[in-house]
mmCIF file of C-alpha atoms in Angstrom:
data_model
loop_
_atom_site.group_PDB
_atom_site.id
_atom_site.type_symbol
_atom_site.label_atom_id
_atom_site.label_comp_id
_atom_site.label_asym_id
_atom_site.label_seq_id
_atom_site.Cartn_x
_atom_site.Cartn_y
_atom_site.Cartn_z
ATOM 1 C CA UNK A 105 19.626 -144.927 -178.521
ATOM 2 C CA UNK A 106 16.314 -146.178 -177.491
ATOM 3 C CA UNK A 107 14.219 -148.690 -178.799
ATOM 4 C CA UNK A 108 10.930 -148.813 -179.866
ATOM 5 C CA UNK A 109 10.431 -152.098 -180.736
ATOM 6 C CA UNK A 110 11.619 -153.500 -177.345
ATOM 7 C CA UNK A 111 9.068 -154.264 -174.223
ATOM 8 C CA UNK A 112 9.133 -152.644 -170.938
ATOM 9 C CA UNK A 113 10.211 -155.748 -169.603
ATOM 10 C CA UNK A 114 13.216 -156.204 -171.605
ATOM 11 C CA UNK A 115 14.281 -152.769 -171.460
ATOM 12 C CA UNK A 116 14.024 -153.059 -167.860
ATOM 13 C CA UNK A 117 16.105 -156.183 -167.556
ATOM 14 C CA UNK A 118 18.904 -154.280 -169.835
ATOM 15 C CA UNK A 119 18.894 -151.730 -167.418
ATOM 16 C CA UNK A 120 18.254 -153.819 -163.977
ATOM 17 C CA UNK A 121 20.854 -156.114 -165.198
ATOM 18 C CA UNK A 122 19.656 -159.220 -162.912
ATOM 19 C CA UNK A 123 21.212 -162.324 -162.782
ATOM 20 C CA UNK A 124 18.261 -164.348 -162.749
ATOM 21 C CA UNK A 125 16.732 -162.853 -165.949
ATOM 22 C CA UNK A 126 18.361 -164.335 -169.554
ATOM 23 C CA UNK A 127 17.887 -162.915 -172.999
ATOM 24 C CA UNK A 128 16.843 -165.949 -174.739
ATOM 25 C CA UNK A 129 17.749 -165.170 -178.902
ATOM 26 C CA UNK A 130 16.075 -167.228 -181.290
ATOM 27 C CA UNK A 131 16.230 -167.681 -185.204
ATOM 28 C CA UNK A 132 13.144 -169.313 -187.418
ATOM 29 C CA UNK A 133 14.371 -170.651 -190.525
ATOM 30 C CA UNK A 134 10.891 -170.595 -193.042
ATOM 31 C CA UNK A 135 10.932 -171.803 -196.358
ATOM 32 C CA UNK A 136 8.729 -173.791 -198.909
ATOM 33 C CA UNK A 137 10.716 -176.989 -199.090
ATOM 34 C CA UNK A 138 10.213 -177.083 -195.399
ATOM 35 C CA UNK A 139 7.896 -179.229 -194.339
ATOM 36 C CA UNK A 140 7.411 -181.826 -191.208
ATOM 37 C CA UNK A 141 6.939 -185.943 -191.911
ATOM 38 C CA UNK A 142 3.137 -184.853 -191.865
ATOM 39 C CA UNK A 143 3.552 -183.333 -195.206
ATOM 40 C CA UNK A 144 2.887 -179.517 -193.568
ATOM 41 C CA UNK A 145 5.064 -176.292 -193.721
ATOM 42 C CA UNK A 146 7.107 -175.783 -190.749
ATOM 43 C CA UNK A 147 9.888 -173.853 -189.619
ATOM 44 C CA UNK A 148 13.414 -174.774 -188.379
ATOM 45 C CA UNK A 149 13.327 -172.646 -184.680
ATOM 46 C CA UNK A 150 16.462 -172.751 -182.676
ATOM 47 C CA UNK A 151 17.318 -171.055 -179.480
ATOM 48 C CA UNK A 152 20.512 -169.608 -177.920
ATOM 49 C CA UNK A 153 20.458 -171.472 -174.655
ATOM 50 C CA UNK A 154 22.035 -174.860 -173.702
ATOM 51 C CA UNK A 155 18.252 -176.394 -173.444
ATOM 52 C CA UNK A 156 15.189 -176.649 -175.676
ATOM 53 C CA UNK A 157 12.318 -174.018 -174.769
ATOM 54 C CA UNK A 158 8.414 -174.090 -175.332
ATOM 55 C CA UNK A 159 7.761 -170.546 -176.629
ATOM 56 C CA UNK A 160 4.284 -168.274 -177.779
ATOM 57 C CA UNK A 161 5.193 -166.527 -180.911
ATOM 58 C CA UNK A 162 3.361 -163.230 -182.016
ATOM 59 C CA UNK A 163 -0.188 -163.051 -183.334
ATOM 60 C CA UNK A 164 1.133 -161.704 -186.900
ATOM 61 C CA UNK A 165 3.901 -164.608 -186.840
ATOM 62 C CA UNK A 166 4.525 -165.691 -190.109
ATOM 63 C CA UNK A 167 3.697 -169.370 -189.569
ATOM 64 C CA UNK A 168 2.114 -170.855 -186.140
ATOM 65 C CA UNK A 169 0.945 -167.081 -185.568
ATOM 66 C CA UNK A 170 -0.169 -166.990 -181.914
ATOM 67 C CA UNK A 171 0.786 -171.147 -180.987
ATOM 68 C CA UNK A 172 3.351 -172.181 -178.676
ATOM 69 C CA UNK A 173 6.489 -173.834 -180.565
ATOM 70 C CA UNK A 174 9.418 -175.633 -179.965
ATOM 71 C CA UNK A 175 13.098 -173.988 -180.084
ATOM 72 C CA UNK A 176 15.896 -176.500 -180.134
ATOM 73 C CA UNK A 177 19.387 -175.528 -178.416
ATOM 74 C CA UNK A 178 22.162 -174.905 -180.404
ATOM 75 C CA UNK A 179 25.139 -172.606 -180.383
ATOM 76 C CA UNK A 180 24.758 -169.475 -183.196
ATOM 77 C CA UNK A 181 26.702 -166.349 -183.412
ATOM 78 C CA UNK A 182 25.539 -163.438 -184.697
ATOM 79 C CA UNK A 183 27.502 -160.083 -186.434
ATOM 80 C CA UNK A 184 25.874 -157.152 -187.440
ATOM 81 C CA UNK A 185 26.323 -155.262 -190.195
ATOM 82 C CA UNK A 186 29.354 -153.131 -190.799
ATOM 83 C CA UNK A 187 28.387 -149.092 -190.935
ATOM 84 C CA UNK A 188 29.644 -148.246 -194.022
ATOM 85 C CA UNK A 189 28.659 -145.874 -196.762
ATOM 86 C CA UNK A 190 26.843 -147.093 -199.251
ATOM 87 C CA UNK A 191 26.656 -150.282 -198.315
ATOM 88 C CA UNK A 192 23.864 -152.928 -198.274
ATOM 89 C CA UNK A 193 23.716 -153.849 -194.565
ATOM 90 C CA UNK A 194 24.015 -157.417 -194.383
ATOM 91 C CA UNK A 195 23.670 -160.118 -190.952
ATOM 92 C CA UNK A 196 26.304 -162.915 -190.593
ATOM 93 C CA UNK A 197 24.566 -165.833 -188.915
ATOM 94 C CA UNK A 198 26.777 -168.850 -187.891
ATOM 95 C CA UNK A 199 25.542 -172.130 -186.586
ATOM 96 C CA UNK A 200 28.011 -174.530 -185.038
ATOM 97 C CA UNK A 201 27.279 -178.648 -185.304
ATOM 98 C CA UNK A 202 24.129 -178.250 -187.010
ATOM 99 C CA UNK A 203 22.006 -181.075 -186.932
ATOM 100 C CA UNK A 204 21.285 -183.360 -190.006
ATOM 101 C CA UNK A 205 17.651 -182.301 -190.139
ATOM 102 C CA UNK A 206 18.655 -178.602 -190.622
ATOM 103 C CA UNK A 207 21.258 -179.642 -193.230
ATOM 104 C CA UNK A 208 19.446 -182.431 -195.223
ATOM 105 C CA UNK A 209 16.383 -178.825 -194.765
ATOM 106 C CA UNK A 210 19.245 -176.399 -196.182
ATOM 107 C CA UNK A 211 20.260 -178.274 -198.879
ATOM 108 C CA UNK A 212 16.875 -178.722 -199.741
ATOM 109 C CA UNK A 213 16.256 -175.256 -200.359
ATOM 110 C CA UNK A 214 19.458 -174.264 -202.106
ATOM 111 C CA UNK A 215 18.059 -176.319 -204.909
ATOM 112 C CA UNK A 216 15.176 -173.841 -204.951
ATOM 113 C CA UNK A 217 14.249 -171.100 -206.389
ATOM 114 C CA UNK A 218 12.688 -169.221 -203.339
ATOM 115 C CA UNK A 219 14.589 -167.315 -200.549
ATOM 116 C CA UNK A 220 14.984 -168.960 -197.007
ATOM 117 C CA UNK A 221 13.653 -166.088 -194.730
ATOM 118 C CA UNK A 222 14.645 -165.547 -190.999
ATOM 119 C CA UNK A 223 13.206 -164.296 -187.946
ATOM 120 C CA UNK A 224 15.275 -162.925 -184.816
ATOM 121 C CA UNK A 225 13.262 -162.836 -181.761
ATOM 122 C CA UNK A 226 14.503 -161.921 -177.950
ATOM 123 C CA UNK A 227 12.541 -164.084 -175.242
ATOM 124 C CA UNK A 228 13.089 -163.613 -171.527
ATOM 125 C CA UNK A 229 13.632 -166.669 -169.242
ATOM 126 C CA UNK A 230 11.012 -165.301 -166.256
ATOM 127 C CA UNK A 231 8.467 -164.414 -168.696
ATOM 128 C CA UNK A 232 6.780 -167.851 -168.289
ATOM 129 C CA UNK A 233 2.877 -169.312 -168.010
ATOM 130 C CA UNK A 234 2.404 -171.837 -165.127
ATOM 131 C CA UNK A 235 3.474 -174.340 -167.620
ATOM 132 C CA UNK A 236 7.100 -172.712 -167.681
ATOM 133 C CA UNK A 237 6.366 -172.227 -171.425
ATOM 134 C CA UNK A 238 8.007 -168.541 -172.611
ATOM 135 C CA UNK A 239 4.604 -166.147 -172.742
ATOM 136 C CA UNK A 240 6.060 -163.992 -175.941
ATOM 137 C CA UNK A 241 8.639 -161.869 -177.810
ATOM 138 C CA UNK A 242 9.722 -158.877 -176.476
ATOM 139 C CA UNK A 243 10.205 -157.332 -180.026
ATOM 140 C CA UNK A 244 7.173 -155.969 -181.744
ATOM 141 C CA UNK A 245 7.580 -156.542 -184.330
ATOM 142 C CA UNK A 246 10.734 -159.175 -184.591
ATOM 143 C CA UNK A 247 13.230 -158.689 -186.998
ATOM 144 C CA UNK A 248 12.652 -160.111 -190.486
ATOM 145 C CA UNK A 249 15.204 -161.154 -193.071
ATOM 146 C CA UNK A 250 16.355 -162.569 -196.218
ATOM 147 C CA UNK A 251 19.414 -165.256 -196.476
ATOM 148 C CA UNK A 252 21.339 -164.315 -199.341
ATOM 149 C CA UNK A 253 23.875 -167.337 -199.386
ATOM 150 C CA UNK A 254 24.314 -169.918 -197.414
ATOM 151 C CA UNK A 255 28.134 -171.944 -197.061
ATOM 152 C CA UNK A 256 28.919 -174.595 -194.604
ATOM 153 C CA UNK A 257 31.377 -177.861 -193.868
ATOM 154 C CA UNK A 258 31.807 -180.452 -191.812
ATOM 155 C CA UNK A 259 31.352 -178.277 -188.454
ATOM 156 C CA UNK A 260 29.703 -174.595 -189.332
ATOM 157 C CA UNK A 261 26.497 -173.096 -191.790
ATOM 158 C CA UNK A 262 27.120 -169.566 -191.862
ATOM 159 C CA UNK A 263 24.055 -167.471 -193.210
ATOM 160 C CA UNK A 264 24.409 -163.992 -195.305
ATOM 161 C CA UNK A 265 21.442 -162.028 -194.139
ATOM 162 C CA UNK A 266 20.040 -158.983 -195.641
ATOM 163 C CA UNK A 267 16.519 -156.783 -195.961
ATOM 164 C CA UNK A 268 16.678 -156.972 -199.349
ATOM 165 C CA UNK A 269 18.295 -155.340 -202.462
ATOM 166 C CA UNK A 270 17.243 -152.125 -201.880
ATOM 167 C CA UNK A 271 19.011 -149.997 -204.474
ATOM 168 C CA UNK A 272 17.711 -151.662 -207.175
ATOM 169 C CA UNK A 273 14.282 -151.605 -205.786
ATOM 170 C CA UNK A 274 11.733 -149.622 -208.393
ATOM 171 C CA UNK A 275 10.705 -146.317 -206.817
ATOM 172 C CA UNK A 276 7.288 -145.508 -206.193
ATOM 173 C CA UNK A 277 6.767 -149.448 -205.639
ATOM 174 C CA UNK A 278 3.306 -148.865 -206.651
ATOM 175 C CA UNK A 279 2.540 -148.513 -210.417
ATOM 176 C CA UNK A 280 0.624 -145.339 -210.795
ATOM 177 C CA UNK A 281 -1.726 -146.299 -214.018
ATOM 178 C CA UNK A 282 -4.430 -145.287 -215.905
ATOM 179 C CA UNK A 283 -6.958 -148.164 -215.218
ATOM 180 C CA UNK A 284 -6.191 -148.197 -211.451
ATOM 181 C CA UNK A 285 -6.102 -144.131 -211.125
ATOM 182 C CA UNK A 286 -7.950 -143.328 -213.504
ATOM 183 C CA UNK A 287 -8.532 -139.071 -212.468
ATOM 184 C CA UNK A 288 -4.472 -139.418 -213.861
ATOM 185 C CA UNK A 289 -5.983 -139.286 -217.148
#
């Protein structure tokens, strides 16, 4: 089934298969109780490659829209949602040997009352600048989500991802009143 959200270019290395050309996956951790030594929001941004890459995110990015950031190596394995009926579709994330920045950062936040969110984006390894910095996603737009619980021990964090509770979600989302609308009346 095709893709919208997918570039030319990626679509053309799934089909191409080349052996020169990776799919380089990447997670962004965001949440308020994040924040560098300098006092400022930022992100923990990992990639799924055994070295650290440079990379532009997108001009809508949630934080550091349009700048060039760092993703750190690490091992993560993601499983998709089960198809079944009914179901909330939910994103297993699992990180193996995390480092004590991004658990001293998770525990952090499971003292809080706000949601860690996540963003998945695909990179390719020959879309570079002169630099050898990655140019940009090739998902427009990435995929955002929600962590719903987060476990871990001694050697694993494994993340339950979701869009959301949408069954219990209030339908129209917009409140239809009198002073807003007021030719209701």
């Amino acid at each position: 089934m095709p893709n919208s959200l997918l570039s030319q270019a990626i679509k053309e290395a799934y089909a191409a298969c080349p052996v020169d050309v990776v799919r380089l996956d990447t997670l962004e951790f965001r949440h308020p109780d994040f924040i560098d030594e300098n006092g400022n929001p930022t992100a923990i941004r990992v990639v799924l490659d055994n070295r650290d890459w440079t990379a532009k995110l997108e001009a809508d990015a949630p934080l550091d829209a349009g700048q060039y950031v760092t993703f750190v190596k690490m091992f993560f394995d993601i499983q998709l949602a089960p198809i079944e009926k009914g179901a909330n579709p939910e994103i297993v994330i699992s990180m193996d040997n995390v480092s004590k920045l991004i658990s001293d950062n998770l525990e952090l936040a499971s003292e809080s009352p706000h949601t860690i969110e996540v963003t998945y984006r695909p990179f390719l390894s020959n879309d570079v600048d002169e630099s050898g910095r990655l140019n940009g996603p090739h998902m427009n737009p990435p995929i955002h989500l929600n962590v719903n619980s987060v476990t871990a021990d001694v050697y694993k964090v494994t993340a339950r991802c979701g869009y959301g509770d949408f069954a219990n979600m209030p339908f129209p989302s917009e409140d239809y009143t009198l002073e807003r609308f007021p030719g209701l009346g």
